[in-house]
mmCIF file with all atom_site columns, C-alpha atoms and ligand atoms in Angstrom:
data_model
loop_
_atom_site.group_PDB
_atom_site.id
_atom_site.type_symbol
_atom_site.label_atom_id
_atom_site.label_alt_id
_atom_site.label_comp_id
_atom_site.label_asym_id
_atom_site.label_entity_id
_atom_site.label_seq_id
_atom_site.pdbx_PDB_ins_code
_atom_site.Cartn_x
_atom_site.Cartn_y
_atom_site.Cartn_z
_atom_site.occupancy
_atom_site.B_iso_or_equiv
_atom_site.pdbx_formal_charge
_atom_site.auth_seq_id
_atom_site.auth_comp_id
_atom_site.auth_asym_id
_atom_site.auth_atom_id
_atom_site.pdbx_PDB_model_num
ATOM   1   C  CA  . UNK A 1 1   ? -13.825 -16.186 30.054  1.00 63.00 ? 1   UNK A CA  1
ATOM   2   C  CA  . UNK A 1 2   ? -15.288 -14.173 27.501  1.00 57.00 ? 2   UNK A CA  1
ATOM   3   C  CA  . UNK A 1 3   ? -13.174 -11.189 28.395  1.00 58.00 ? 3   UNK A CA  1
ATOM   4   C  CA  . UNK A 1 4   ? -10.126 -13.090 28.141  1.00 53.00 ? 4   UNK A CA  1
ATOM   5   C  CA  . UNK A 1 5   ? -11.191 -14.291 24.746  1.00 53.00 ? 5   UNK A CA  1
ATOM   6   C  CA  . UNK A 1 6   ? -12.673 -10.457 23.457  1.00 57.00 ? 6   UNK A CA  1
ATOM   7   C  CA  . UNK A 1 7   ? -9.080  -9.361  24.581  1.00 54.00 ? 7   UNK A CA  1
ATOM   8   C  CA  . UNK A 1 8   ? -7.076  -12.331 22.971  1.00 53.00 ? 8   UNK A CA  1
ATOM   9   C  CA  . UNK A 1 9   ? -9.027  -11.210 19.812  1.00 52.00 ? 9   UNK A CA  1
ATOM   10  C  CA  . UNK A 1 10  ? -8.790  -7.452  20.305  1.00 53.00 ? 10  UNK A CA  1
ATOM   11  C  CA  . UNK A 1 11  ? -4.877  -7.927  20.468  1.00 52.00 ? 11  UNK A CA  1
ATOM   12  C  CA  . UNK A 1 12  ? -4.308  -10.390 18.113  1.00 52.00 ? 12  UNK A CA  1
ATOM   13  C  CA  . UNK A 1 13  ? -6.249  -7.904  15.386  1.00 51.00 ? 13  UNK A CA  1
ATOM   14  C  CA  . UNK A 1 14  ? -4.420  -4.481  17.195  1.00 55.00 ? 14  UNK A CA  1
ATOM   15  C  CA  . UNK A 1 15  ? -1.372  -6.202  16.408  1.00 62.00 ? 15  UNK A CA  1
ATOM   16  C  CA  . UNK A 1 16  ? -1.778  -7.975  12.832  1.00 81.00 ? 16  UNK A CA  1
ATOM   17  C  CA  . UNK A 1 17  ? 0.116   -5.696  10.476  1.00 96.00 ? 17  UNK A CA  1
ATOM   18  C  CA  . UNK A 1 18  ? -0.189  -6.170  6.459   1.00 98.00 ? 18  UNK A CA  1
ATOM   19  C  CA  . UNK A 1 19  ? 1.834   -8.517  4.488   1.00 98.00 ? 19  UNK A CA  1
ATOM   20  C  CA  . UNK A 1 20  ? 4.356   -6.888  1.847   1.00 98.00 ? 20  UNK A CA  1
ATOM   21  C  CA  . UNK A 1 21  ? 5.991   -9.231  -0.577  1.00 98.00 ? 21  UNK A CA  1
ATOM   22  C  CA  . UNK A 1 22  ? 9.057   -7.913  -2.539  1.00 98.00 ? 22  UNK A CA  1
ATOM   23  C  CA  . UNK A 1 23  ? 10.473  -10.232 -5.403  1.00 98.00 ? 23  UNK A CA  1
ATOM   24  C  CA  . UNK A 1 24  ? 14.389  -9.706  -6.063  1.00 98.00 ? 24  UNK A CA  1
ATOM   25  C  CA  . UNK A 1 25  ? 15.714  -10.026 -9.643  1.00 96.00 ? 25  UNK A CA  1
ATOM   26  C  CA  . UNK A 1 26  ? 17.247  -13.155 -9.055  1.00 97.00 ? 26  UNK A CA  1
ATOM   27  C  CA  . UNK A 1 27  ? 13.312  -14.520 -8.244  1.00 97.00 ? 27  UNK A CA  1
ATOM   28  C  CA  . UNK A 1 28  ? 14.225  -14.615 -3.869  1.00 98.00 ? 28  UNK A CA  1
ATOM   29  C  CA  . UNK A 1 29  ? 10.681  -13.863 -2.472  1.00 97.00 ? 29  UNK A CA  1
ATOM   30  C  CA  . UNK A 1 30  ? 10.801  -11.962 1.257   1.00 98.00 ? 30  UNK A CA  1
ATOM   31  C  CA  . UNK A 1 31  ? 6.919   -11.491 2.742   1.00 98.00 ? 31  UNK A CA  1
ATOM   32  C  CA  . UNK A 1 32  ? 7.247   -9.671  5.457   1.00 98.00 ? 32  UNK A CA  1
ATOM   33  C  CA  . UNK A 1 33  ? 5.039   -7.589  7.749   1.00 98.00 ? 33  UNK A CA  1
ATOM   34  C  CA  . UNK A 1 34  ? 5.182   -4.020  7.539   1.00 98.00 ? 34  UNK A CA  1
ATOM   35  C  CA  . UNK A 1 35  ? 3.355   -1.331  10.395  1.00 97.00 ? 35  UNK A CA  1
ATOM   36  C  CA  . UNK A 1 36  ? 0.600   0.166   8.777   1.00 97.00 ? 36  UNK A CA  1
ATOM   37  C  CA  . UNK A 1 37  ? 2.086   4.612   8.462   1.00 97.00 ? 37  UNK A CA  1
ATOM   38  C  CA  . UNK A 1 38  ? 5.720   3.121   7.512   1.00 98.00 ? 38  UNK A CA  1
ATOM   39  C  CA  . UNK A 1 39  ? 6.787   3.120   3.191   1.00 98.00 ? 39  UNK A CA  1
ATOM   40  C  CA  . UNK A 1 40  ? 6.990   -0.064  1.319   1.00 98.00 ? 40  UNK A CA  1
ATOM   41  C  CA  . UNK A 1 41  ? 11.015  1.505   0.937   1.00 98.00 ? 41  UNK A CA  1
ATOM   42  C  CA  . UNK A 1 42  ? 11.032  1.464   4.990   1.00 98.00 ? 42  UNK A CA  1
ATOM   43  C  CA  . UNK A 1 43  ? 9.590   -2.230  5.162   1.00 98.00 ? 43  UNK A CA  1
ATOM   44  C  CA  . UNK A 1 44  ? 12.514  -2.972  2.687   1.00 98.00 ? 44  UNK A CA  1
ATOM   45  C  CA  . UNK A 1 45  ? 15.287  -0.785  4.300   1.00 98.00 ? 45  UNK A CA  1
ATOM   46  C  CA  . UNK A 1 46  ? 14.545  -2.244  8.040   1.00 98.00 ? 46  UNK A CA  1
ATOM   47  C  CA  . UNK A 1 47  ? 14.091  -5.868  7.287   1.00 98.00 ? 47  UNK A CA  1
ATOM   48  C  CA  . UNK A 1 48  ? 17.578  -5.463  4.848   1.00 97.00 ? 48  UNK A CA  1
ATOM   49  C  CA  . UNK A 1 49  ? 15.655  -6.127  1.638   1.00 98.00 ? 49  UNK A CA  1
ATOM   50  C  CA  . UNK A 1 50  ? 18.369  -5.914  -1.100  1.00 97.00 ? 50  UNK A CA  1
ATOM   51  C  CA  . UNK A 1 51  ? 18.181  -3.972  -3.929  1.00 97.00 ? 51  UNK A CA  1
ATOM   52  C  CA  . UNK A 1 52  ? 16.218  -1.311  -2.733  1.00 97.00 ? 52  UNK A CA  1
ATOM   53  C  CA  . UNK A 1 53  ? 19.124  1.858   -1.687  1.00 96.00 ? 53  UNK A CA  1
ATOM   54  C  CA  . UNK A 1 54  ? 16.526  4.909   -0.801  1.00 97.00 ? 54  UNK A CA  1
ATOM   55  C  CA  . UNK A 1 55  ? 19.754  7.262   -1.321  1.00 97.00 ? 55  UNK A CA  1
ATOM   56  C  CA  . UNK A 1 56  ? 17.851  10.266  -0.405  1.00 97.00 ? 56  UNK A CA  1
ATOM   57  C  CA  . UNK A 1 57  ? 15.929  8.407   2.393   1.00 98.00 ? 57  UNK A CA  1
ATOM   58  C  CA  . UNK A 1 58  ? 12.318  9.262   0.875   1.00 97.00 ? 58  UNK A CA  1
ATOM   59  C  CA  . UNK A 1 59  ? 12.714  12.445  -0.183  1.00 96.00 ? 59  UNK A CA  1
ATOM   60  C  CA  . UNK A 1 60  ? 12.095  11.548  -3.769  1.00 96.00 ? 60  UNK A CA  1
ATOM   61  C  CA  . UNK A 1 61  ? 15.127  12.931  -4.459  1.00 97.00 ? 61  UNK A CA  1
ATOM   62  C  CA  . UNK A 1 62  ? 17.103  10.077  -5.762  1.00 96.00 ? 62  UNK A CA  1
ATOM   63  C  CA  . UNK A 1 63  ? 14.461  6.913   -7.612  1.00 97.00 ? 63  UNK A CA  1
ATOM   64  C  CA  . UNK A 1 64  ? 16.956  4.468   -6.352  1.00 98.00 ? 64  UNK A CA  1
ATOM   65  C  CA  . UNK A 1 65  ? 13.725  2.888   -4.025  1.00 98.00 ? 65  UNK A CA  1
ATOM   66  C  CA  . UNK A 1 66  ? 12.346  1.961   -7.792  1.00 98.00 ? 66  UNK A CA  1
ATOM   67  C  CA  . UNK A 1 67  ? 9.938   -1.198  -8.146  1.00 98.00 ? 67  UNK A CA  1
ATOM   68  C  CA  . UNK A 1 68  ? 7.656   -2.512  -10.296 1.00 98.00 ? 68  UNK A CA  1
ATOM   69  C  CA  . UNK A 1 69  ? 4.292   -3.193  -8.733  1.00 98.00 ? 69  UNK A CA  1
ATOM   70  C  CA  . UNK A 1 70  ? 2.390   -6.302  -9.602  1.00 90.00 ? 70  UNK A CA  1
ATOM   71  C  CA  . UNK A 1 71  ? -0.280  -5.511  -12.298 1.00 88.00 ? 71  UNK A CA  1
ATOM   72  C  CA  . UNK A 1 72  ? -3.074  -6.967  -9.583  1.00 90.00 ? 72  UNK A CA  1
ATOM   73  C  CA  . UNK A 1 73  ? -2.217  -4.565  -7.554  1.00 96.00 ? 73  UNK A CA  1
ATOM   74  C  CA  . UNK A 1 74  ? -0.886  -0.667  -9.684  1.00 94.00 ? 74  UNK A CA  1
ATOM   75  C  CA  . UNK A 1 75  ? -4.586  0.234   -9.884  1.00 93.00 ? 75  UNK A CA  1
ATOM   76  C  CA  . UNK A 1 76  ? -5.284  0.233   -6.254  1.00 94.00 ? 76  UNK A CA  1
ATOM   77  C  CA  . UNK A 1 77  ? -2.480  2.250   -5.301  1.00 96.00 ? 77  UNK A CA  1
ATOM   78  C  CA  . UNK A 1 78  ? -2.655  5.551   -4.584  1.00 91.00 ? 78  UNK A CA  1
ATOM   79  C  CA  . UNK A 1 79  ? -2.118  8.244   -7.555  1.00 91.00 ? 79  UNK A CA  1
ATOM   80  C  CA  . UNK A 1 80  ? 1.544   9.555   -8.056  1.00 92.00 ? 80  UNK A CA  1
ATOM   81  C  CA  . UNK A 1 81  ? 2.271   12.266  -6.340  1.00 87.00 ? 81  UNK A CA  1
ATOM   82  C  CA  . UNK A 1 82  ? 3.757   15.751  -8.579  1.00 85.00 ? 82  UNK A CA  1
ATOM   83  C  CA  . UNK A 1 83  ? 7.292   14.971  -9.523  1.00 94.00 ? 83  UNK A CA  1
ATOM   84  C  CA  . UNK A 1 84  ? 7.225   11.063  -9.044  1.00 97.00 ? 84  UNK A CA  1
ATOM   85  C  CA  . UNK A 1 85  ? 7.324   10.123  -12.952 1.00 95.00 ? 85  UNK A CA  1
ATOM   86  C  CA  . UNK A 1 86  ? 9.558   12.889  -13.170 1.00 95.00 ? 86  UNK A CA  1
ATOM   87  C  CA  . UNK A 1 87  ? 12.024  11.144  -10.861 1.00 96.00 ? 87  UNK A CA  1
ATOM   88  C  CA  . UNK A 1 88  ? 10.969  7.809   -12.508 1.00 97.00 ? 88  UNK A CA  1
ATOM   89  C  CA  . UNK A 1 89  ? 12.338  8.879   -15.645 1.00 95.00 ? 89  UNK A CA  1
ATOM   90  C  CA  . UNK A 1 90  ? 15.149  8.527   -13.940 1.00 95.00 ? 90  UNK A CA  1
ATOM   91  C  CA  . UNK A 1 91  ? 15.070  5.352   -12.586 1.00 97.00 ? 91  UNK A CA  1
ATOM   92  C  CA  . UNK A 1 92  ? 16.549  2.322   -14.505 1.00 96.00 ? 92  UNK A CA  1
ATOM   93  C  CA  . UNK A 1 93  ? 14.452  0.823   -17.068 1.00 96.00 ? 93  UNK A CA  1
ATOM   94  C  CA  . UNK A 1 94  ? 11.205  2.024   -15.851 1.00 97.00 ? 94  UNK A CA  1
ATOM   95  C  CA  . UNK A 1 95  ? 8.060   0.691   -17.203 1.00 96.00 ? 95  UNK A CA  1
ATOM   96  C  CA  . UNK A 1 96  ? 4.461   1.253   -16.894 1.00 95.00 ? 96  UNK A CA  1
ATOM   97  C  CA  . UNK A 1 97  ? 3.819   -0.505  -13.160 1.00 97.00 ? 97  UNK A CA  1
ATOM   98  C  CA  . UNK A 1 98  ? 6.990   1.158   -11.881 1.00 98.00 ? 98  UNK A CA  1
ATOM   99  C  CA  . UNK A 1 99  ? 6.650   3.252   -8.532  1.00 98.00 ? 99  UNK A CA  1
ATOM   100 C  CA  . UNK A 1 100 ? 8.782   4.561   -6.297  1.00 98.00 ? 100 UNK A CA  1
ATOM   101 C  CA  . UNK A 1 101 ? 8.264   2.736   -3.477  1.00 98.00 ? 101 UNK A CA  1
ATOM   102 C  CA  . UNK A 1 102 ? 9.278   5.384   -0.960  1.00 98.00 ? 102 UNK A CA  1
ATOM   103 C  CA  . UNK A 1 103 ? 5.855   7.104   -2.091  1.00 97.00 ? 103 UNK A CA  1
ATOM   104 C  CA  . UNK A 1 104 ? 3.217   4.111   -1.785  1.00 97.00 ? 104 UNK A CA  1
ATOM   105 C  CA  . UNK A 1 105 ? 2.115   3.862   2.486   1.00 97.00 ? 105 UNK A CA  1
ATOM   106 C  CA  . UNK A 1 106 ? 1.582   0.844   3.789   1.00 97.00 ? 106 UNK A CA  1
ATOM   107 C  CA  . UNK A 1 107 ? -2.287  0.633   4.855   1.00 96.00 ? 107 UNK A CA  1
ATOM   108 C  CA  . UNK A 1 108 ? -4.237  -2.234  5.558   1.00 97.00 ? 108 UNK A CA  1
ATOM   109 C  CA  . UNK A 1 109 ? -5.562  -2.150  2.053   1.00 96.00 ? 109 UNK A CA  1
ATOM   110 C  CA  . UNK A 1 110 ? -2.387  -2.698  0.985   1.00 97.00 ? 110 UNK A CA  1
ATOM   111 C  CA  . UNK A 1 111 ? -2.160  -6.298  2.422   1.00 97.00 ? 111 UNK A CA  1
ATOM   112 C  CA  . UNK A 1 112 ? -0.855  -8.989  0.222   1.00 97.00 ? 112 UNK A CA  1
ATOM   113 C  CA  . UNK A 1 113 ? 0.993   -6.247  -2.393  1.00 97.00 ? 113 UNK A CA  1
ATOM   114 C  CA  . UNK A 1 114 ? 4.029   -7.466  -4.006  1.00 97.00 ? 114 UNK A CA  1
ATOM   115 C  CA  . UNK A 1 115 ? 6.618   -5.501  -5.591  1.00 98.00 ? 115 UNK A CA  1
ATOM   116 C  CA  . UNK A 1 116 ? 9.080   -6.817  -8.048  1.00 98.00 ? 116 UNK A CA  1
ATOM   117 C  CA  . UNK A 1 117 ? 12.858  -5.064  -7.421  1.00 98.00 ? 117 UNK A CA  1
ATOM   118 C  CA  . UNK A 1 118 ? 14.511  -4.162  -10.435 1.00 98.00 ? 118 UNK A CA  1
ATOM   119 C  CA  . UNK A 1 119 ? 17.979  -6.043  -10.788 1.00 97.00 ? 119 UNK A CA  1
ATOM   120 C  CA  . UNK A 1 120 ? 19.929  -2.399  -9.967  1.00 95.00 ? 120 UNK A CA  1
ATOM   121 C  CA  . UNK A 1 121 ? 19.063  1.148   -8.658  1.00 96.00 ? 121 UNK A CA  1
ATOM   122 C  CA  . UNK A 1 122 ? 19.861  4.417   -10.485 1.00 78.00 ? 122 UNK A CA  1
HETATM 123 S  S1  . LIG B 2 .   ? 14.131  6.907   -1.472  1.00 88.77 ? 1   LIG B S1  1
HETATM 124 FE FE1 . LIG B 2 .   ? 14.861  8.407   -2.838  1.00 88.77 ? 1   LIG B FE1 1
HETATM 125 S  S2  . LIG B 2 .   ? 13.230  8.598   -4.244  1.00 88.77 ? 1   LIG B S2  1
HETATM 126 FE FE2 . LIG B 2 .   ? 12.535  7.085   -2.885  1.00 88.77 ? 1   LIG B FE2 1
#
């Protein structure tokens, strides 16, 4: 019994994934769970999130995976990388939580973020 309960356990946590939350202009929520190693842009590109194009398909190439991140959240994010304000400043209507969301990894830390999609890319 116990091994059938340590294994329920050990797969229920193997397979628990973190929870991303993107926000659409028009205020639709989606909260969907994203594999730890994908981008919040892939979480959004394979559960058809709209509003977020990736153009360039994460090459940071193209800012049209722009969101803003909620303020709770910015300062636990990873650092930009070189070149991602850069490609921000080409994003429409940036602002100071605004990210590229091809660049932030989904980690376990990461569980609960929401990201706000702005109402159109490029
Ligand atoms: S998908 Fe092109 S910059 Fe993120």
């Amino acid at each position: 019994m116990f091994y059938i309960l340590a294994l329920f356990f050990f797969v229920h946590i193997y397979n628990s994934m973190p929870k991303i939350t993107y926000i659409t202009h028009d205020n639709q929520n989606y909260t969907i769970e994203v594999q730890n190693g994908l981008t919040v842009m892939e979480g959004a590109v394979q559960n058809d999130i709209p509003g977020i194009d990736a153009d360039c398909g994460g090459g940071m190439a193209c800012a049209t995976c722009h969101v803003y991140v909620n303020d709770n959240w910015f300062d636990k994010l990873p650092s930009k990388e070189d070149g991602e304000e850069d490609m921000l400043d080409m994003a429409y209507e940036p602002k100071k939580n605004s990210r590229l969301s091809c660049q932030i990894i989904v980690s376990d830390e990461l569980d609960g973020l929401t990201v706000n999609i702005p109402s159109k890319q490029g």
